[in-house]
Coordinates of C-alpha atoms and ligand atoms in Angstrom, one line a residue:
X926 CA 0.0 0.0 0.0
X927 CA 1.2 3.4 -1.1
X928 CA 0.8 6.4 1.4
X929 CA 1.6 8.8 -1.5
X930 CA 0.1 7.2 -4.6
X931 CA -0.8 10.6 -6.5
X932 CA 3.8 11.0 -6.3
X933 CA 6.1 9.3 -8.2
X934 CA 9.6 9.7 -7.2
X935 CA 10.8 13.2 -7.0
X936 CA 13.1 13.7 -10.3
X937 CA 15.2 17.1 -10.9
X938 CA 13.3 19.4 -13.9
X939 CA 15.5 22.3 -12.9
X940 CA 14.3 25.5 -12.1
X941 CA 11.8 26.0 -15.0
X942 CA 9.4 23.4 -13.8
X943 CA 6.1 24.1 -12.5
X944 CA 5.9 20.1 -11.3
X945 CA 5.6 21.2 -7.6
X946 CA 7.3 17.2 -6.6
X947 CA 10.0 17.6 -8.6
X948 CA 13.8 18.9 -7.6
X949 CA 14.4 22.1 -9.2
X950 CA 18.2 22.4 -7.9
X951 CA 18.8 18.7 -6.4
X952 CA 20.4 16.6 -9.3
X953 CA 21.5 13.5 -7.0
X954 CA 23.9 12.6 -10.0
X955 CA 25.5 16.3 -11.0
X956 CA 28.9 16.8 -10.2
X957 CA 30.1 19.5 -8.3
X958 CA 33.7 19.5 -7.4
X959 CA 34.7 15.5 -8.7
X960 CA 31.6 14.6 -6.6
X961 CA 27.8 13.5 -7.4
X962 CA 26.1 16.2 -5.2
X963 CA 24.5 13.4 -3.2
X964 CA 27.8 12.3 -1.8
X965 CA 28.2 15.8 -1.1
X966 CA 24.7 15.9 0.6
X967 CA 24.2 12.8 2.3
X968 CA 20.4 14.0 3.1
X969 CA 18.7 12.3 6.0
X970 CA 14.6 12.4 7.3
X971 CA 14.5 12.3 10.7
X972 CA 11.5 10.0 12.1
X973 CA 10.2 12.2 14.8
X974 CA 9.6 15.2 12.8
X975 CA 8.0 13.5 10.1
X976 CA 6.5 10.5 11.4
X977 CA 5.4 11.5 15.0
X978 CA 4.9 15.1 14.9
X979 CA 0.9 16.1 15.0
X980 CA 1.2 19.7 14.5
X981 CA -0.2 20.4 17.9
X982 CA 1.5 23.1 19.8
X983 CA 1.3 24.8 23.4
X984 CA -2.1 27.0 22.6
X985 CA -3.5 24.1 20.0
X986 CA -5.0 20.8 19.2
X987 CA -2.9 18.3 16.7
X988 CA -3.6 19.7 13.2
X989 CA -1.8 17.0 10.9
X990 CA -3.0 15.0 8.7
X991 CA -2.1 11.4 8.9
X992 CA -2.9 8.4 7.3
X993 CA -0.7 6.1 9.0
X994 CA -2.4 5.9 12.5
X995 CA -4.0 2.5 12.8
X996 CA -6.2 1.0 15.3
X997 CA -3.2 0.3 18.0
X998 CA -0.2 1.8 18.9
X999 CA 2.1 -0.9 17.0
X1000 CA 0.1 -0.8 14.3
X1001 CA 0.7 2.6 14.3
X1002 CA 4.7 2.0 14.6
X1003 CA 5.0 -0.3 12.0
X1004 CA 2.9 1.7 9.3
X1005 CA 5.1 5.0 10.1
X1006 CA 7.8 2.4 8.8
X1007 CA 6.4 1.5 5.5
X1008 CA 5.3 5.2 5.2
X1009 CA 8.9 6.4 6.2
X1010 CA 10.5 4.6 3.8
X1011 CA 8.2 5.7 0.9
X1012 CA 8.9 9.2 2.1
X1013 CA 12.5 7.9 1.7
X1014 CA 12.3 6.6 -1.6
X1015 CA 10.7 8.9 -3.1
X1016 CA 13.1 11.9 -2.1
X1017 CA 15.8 10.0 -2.5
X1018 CA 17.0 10.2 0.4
X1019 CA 20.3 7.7 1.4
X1020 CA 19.9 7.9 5.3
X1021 CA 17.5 8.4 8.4
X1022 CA 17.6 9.2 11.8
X1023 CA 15.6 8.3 15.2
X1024 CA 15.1 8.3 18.7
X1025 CA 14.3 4.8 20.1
X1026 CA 10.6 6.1 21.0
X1027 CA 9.6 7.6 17.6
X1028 CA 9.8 4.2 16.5
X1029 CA 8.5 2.2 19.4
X1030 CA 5.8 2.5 21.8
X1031 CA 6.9 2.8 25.4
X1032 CA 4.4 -0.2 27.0
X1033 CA 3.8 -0.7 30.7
X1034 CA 7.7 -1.5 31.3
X1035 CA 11.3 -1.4 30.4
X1036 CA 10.7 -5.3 29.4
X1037 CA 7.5 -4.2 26.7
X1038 CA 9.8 -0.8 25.4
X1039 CA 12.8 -3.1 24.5
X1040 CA 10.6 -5.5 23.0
X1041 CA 9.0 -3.3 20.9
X1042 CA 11.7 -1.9 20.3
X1043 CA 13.2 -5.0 18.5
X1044 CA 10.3 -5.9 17.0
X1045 CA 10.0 -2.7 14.9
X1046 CA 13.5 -2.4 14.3
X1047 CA 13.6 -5.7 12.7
X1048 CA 11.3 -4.3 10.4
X1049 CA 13.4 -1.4 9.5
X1050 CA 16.1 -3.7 9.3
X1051 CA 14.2 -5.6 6.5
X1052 CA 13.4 -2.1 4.9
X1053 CA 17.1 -1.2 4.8
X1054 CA 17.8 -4.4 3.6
X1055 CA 15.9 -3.7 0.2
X1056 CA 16.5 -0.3 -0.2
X1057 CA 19.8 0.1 0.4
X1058 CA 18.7 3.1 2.8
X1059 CA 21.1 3.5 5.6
X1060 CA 20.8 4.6 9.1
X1061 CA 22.9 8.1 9.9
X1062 CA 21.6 7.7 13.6
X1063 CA 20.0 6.8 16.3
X1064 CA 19.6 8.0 19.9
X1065 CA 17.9 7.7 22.7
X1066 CA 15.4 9.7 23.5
X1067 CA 16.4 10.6 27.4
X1068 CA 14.6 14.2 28.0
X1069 CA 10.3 13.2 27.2
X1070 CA 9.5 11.1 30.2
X1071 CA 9.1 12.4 33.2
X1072 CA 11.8 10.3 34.9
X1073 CA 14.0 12.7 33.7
X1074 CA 12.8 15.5 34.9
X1075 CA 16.5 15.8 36.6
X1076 CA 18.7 14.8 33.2
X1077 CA 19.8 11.3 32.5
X1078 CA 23.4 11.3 32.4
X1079 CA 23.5 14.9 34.7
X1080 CA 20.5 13.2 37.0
X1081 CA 20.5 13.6 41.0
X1082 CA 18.9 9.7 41.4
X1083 CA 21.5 7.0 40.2
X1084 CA 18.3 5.1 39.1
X1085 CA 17.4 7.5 36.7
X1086 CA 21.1 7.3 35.9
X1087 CA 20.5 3.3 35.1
X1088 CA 17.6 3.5 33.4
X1089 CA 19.5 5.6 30.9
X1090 CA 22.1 3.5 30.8
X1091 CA 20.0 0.7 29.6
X1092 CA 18.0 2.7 26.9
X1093 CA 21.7 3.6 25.8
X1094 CA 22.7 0.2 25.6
X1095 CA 19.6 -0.4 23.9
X1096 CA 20.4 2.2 21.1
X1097 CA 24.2 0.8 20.4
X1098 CA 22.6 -2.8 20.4
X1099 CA 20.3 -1.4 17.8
X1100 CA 23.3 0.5 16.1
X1101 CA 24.8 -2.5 15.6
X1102 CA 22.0 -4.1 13.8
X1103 CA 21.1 -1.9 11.8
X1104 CA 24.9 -0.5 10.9
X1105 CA 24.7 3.1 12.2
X1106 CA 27.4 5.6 11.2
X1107 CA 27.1 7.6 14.0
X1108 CA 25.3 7.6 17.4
X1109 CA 24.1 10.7 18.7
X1110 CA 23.4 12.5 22.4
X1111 CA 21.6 15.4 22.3
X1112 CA 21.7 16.6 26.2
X1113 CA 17.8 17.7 26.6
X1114 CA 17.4 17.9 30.2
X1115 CA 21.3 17.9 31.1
X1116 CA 21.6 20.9 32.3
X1117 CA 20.0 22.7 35.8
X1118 CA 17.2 25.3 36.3
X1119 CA 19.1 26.7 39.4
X1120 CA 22.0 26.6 41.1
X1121 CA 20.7 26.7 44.8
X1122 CA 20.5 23.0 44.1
X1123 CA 22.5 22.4 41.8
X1124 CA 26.6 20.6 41.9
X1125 CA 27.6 21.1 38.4
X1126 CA 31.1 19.2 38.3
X1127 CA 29.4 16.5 39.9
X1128 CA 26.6 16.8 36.9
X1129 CA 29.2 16.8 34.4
X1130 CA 31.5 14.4 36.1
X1131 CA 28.4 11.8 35.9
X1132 CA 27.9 12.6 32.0
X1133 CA 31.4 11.8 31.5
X1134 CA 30.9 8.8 33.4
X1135 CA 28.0 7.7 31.4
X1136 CA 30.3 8.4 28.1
X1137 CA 32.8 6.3 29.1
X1138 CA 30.5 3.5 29.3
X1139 CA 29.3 3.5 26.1
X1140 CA 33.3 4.0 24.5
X1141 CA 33.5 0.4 26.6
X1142 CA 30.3 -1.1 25.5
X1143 CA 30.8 -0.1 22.1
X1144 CA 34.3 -1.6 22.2
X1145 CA 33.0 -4.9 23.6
X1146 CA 30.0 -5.0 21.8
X1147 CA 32.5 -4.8 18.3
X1148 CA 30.5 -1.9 16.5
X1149 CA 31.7 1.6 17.6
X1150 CA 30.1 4.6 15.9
X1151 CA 31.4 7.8 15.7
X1152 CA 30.0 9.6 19.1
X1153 CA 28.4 13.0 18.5
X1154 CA 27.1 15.5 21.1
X1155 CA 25.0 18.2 20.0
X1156 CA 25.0 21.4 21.6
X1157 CA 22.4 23.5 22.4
X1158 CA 22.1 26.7 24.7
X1159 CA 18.7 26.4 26.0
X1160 CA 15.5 24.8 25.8
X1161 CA 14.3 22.8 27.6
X1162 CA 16.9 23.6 30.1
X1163 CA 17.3 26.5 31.2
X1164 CA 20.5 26.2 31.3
X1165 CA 22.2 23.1 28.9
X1166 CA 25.8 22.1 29.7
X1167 CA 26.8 21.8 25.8
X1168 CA 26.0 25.3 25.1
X1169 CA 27.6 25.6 22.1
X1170 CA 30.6 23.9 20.0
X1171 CA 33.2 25.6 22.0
X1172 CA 31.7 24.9 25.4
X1173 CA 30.9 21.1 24.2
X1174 CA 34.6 20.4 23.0
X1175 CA 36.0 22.2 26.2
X1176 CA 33.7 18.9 27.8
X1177 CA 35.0 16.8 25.5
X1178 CA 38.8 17.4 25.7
X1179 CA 38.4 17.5 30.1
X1180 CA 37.2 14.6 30.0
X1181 CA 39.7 13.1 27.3
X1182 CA 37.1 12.4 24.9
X1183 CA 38.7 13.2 21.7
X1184 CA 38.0 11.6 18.9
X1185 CA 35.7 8.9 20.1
X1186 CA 33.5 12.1 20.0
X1187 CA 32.8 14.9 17.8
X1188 CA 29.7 17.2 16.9
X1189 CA 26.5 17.2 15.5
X1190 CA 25.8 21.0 15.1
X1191 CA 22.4 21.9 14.5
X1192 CA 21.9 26.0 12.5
X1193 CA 18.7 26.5 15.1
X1194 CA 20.7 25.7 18.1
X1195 CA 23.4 27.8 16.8
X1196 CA 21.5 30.4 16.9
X1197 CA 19.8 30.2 20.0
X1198 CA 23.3 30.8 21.3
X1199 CA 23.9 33.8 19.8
X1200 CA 25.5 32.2 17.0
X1201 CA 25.7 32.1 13.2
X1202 CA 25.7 28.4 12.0
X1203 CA 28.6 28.9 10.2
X1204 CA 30.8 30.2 13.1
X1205 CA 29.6 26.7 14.8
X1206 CA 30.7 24.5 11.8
X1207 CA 34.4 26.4 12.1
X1208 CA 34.7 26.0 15.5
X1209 CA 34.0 22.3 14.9
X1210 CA 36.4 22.5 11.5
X1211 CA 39.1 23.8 14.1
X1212 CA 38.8 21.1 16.5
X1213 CA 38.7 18.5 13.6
X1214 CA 35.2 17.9 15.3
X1215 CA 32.8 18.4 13.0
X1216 CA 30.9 15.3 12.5
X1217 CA 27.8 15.8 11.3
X1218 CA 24.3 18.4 10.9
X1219 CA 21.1 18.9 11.2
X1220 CA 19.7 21.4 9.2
X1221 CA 17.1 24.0 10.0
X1222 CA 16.5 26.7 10.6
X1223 CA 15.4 29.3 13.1
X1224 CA 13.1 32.6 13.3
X1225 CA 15.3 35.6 14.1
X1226 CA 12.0 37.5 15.2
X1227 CA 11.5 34.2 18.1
X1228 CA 13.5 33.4 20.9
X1229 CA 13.0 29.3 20.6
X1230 CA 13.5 26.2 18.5
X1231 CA 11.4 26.4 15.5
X1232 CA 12.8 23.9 13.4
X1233 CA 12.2 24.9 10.2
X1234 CA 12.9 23.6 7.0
X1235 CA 16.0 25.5 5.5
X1236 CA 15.0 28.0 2.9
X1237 CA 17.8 30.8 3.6
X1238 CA 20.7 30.3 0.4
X1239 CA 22.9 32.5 2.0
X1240 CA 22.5 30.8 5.5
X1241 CA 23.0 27.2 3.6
X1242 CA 25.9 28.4 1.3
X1243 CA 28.0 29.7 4.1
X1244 CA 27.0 26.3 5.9
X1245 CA 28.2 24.5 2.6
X1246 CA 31.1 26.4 2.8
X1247 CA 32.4 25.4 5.7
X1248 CA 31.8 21.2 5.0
X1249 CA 33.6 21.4 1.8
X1250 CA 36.7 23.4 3.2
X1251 CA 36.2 20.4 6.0
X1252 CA 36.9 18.0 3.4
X1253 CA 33.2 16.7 3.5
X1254 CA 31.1 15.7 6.1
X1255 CA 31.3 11.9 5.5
X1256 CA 31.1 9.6 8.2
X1257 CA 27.9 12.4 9.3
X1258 CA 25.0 13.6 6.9
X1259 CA 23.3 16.7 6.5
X1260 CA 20.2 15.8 8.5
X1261 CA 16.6 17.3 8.7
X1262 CA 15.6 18.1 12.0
X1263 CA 13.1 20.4 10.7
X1264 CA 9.1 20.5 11.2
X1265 CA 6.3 21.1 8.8
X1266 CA 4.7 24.5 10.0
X1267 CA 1.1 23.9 11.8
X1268 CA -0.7 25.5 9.0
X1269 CA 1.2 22.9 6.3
X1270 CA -0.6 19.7 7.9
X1271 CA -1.4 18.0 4.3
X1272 CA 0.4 14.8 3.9
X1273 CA 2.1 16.3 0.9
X1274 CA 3.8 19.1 2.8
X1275 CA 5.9 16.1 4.1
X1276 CA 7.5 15.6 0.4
X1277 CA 7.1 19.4 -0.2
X1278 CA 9.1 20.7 2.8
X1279 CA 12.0 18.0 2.1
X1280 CA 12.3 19.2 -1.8
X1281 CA 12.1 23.1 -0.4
X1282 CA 15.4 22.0 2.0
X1283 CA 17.4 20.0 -0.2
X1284 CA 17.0 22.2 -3.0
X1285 CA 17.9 24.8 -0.5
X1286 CA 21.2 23.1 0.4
X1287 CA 21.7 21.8 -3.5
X1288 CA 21.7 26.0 -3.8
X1289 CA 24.2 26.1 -1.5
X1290 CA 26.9 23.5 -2.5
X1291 CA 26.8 24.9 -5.9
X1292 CA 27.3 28.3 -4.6
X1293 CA 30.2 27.1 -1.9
X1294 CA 31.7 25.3 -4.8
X1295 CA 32.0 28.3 -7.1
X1296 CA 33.1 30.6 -4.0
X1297 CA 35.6 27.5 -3.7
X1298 CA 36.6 27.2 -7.1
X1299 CA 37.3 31.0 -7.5
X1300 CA 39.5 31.5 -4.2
X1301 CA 36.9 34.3 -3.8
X1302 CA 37.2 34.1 0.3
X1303 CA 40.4 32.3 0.2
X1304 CA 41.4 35.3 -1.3
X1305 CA 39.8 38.1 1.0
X1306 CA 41.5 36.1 3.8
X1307 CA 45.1 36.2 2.4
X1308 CA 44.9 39.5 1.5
X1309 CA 43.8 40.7 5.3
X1310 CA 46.5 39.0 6.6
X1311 CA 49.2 39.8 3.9
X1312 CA 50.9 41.8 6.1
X1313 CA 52.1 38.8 8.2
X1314 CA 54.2 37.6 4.9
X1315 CA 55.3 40.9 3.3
X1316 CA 57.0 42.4 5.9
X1317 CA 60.1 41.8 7.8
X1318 CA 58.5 42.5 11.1
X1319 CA 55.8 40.0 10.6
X1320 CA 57.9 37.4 9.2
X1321 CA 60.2 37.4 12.4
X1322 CA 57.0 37.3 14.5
X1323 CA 55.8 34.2 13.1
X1324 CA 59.3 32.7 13.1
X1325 CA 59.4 33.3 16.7
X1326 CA 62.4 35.8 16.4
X1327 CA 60.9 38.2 18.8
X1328 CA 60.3 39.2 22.3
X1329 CA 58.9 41.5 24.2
X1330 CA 61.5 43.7 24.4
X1331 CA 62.1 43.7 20.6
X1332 CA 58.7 44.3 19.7
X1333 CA 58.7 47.4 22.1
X1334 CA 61.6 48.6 20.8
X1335 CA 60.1 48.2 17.0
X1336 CA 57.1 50.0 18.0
X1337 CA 58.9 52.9 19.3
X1338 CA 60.9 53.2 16.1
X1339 CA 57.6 52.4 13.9
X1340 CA 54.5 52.8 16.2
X1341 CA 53.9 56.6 14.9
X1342 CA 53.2 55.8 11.2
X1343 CA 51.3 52.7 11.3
X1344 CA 49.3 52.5 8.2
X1345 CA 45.9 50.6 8.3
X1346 CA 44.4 48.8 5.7
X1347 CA 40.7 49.3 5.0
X1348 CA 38.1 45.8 5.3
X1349 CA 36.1 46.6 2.6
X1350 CA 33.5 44.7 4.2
X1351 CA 30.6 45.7 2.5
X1352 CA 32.4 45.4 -1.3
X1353 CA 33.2 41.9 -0.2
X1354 CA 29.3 40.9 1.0
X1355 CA 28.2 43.1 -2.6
X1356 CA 30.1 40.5 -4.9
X1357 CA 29.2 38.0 -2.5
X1358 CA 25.8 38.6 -3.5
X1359 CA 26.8 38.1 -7.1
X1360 CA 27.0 34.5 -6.6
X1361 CA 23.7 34.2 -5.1
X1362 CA 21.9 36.0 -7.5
Ligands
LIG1835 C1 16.2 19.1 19.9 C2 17.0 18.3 18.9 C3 16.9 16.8 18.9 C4 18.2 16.1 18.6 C5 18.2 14.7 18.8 O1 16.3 20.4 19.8 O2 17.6 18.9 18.0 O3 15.9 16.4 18.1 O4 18.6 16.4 17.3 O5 17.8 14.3 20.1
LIG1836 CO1 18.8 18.3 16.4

């Protein structure tokens, strides 16, 4: 049974089209820089937004449309799975993402979860298996239920602290099964409302713990993942320990976590933290840490986590920009954690919003490439800094000929007649736009 029977699979017709399913900047085959875009891309759906979200929000009812609910709640589960990977096919898309309870229901107890749990991911297992769709990653989902109203890993009651050790044991068994590339932990309640009750180290030290566990399960258990944490500021802590890239891999390298962890940077969490998305993807860059998106995008006008679908080309180009100079973003994909809007609750929107973002970030890579190709930024870069390689004083700098004391005697001699070089800033965002546009 098809859940989308009036759409065949979404083909590129370029920009001309008027075939609202059809890519109009998305050719999975086109080269860009020695590279089918796809490879470029790695585009993953993630299950909750698509499959679980109802459109209901804090002042309204559920508005989606959904023709996947069935008369129990497995029934449910296992036709989101034929539905998911229709949605799948039909984009195109090479990978997917979940939490363990978008998937499965939760039952009366840990026993019925985990069965669940099995039974539907042998299903998806089977789907994989004749697709050729591949998981990006799983999680678990440690921040809905209200045991972990305290964290999970960051949690004040060591048996909250086991029952998230299991689900995570769960999700790596899972992993293992179904091949994952990466495994991700998105910190929802670690964090603290207030510190009147609050022992941070010991919060962090526990998180560390629970991080080390998994390096040694995943060791044991003979399929190890590439570990990403992705930050985020806020919400629906007040206060999240993996505030941002910087703050995550300051966590990461106390704790001597290198390289068994890196980063999944989401652009909405970026900029809850005062952030551009870019500036997160080049901290990560910097650290050799960047392991993989999600891409959305936020509302500058709101102070939370919309989730949108991406749309902005300058927003995604810059983005692009930074995963190319990165050399790619292989093992990690660029994932969709993005949300139909509650007035789009056709079933069609599903396929509609996923065309809008990967044509968005098919923009973007050809745009990156061509900034790329024509050392336009590599260029603006050398040329701010040129100073450091024309002249004597900066060359001894760098080769670590100087002091203190021979600088200040240098700038006594020279300090007087310093001539500055103008930015140009705006010239260099006007020609900018002449890639865009
Ligand atoms: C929440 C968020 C999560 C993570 C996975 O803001 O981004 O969906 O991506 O837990
Ligand atoms: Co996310």
């Amino acid at each position: 049974m098809s859940y989308f029977p009036q759409v065949e699979k979404i083909q590129f017709e370029g920009k001309e089209t008027k075939n609202k399913f059809a890519f109009r900047h998305y050719n999975a085959d086109e080269i860009v820089l020695g590279k089918p875009m796809k490879e470029h891309l790695r585009f993953a759906v993630a299950y909750w937004h698509t499959m679980t979200q109802d459109g209901s929000d804090p002042f309204g009812m559920p508005t989606n449309e959904r023709t996947w609910i069935g008369a129990t709640e497995m029934e449910t589960a296992k036709n989101r799975v034929e539905a998911f990977f229709e949605i799948l096919e039909k984009l195109g898309a090479e990978y997917f993402c979940f939490h363990d309870i978008d998937v499965a229901p939760a039952g009366d107890s840990i026993e019925e979860f985990m069965n669940n749990l099995d039974e539907i991911t042998d299903l998806i297992k089977v789907k994989m298996d004749q697709t050729g769709i591949k998981l990006l990653w799983n999680t678990a989902n440690m921040f809905s239920h209200p045991r972990f109203n305290n964290g999970a890993g960051s949690t004040n009651d060591p048996e909250v602290f086991a029952y998230a050790a299991a689900q995570v044991k769960k999700g790596l068994d899972i992993s293992k099964k179904l091949g994952g590339a990466n495994y991700v932990f998105w910190g929802g309640r670690e964090g603290y409302e207030t510190l009147l009750n609050t022992d941070m180290k010991f919060e962090q030290d526990n998180i560390a713990r629970l991080f080390k566990m998994v390096i040694a399960y995943a060791e044991k258990n003979g399929h190890k993942p590439q570990f990403l944490i992705e930050p985020k500021p806020k919400e629906p802590s007040k206060h999240q320990y993996d505030f941002d890239a910087a703050t995550t891999m300051a966590f990461i390298q106390n704790y001597g976590l290198e390289g068994d962890f890196k980063l999944n940077l989401e652009a909405n969490h970026a900029t809850l933290a005062g952030h551009t998305f870019e500036h997160e993807l080049r901290v990560a860059r910097e650290y050799d840490a960047l392991g993989s998106i999600d891409a959305n995008q936020g509302d500058m006008l709101l102070g939370w986590d919309t989730d949108e679908f991406p749309t902005n080309v300058l927003d995604v180009t810059l983005a692009m920009y930074e995963i190319l100079q990165n050399g790619g973003i292989a093992p990690g994909g660029i994932n969709f954690d993005a949300k139909v809007r509650r007035s789009s609750f056709a079933m069609e929107d599903l396929l509609l919003a996923h065309i809008a973002g990967m044509d968005t970030f098919a923009r973007g890579l050809k745009v990156a490439a061509k900034l790329i190709e024509d050392k336009f930024i590599e260029n603006v870069i050398a040329e701010r800094y040129g100073k450091w390689s024309s002249t004597d004083i900066g060359k001894s700098i760098l080769a670590g000929e100087e002091d203190l004391e021979s600088l200040s005697t240098y700038a006594y001699k020279h300090g007087d007649t310093i001539k500055l070089e103008s930015s140009h800033i705006e010239y260099v965002k006007s020609v900018l736009n002449d890639y865009l546009f």
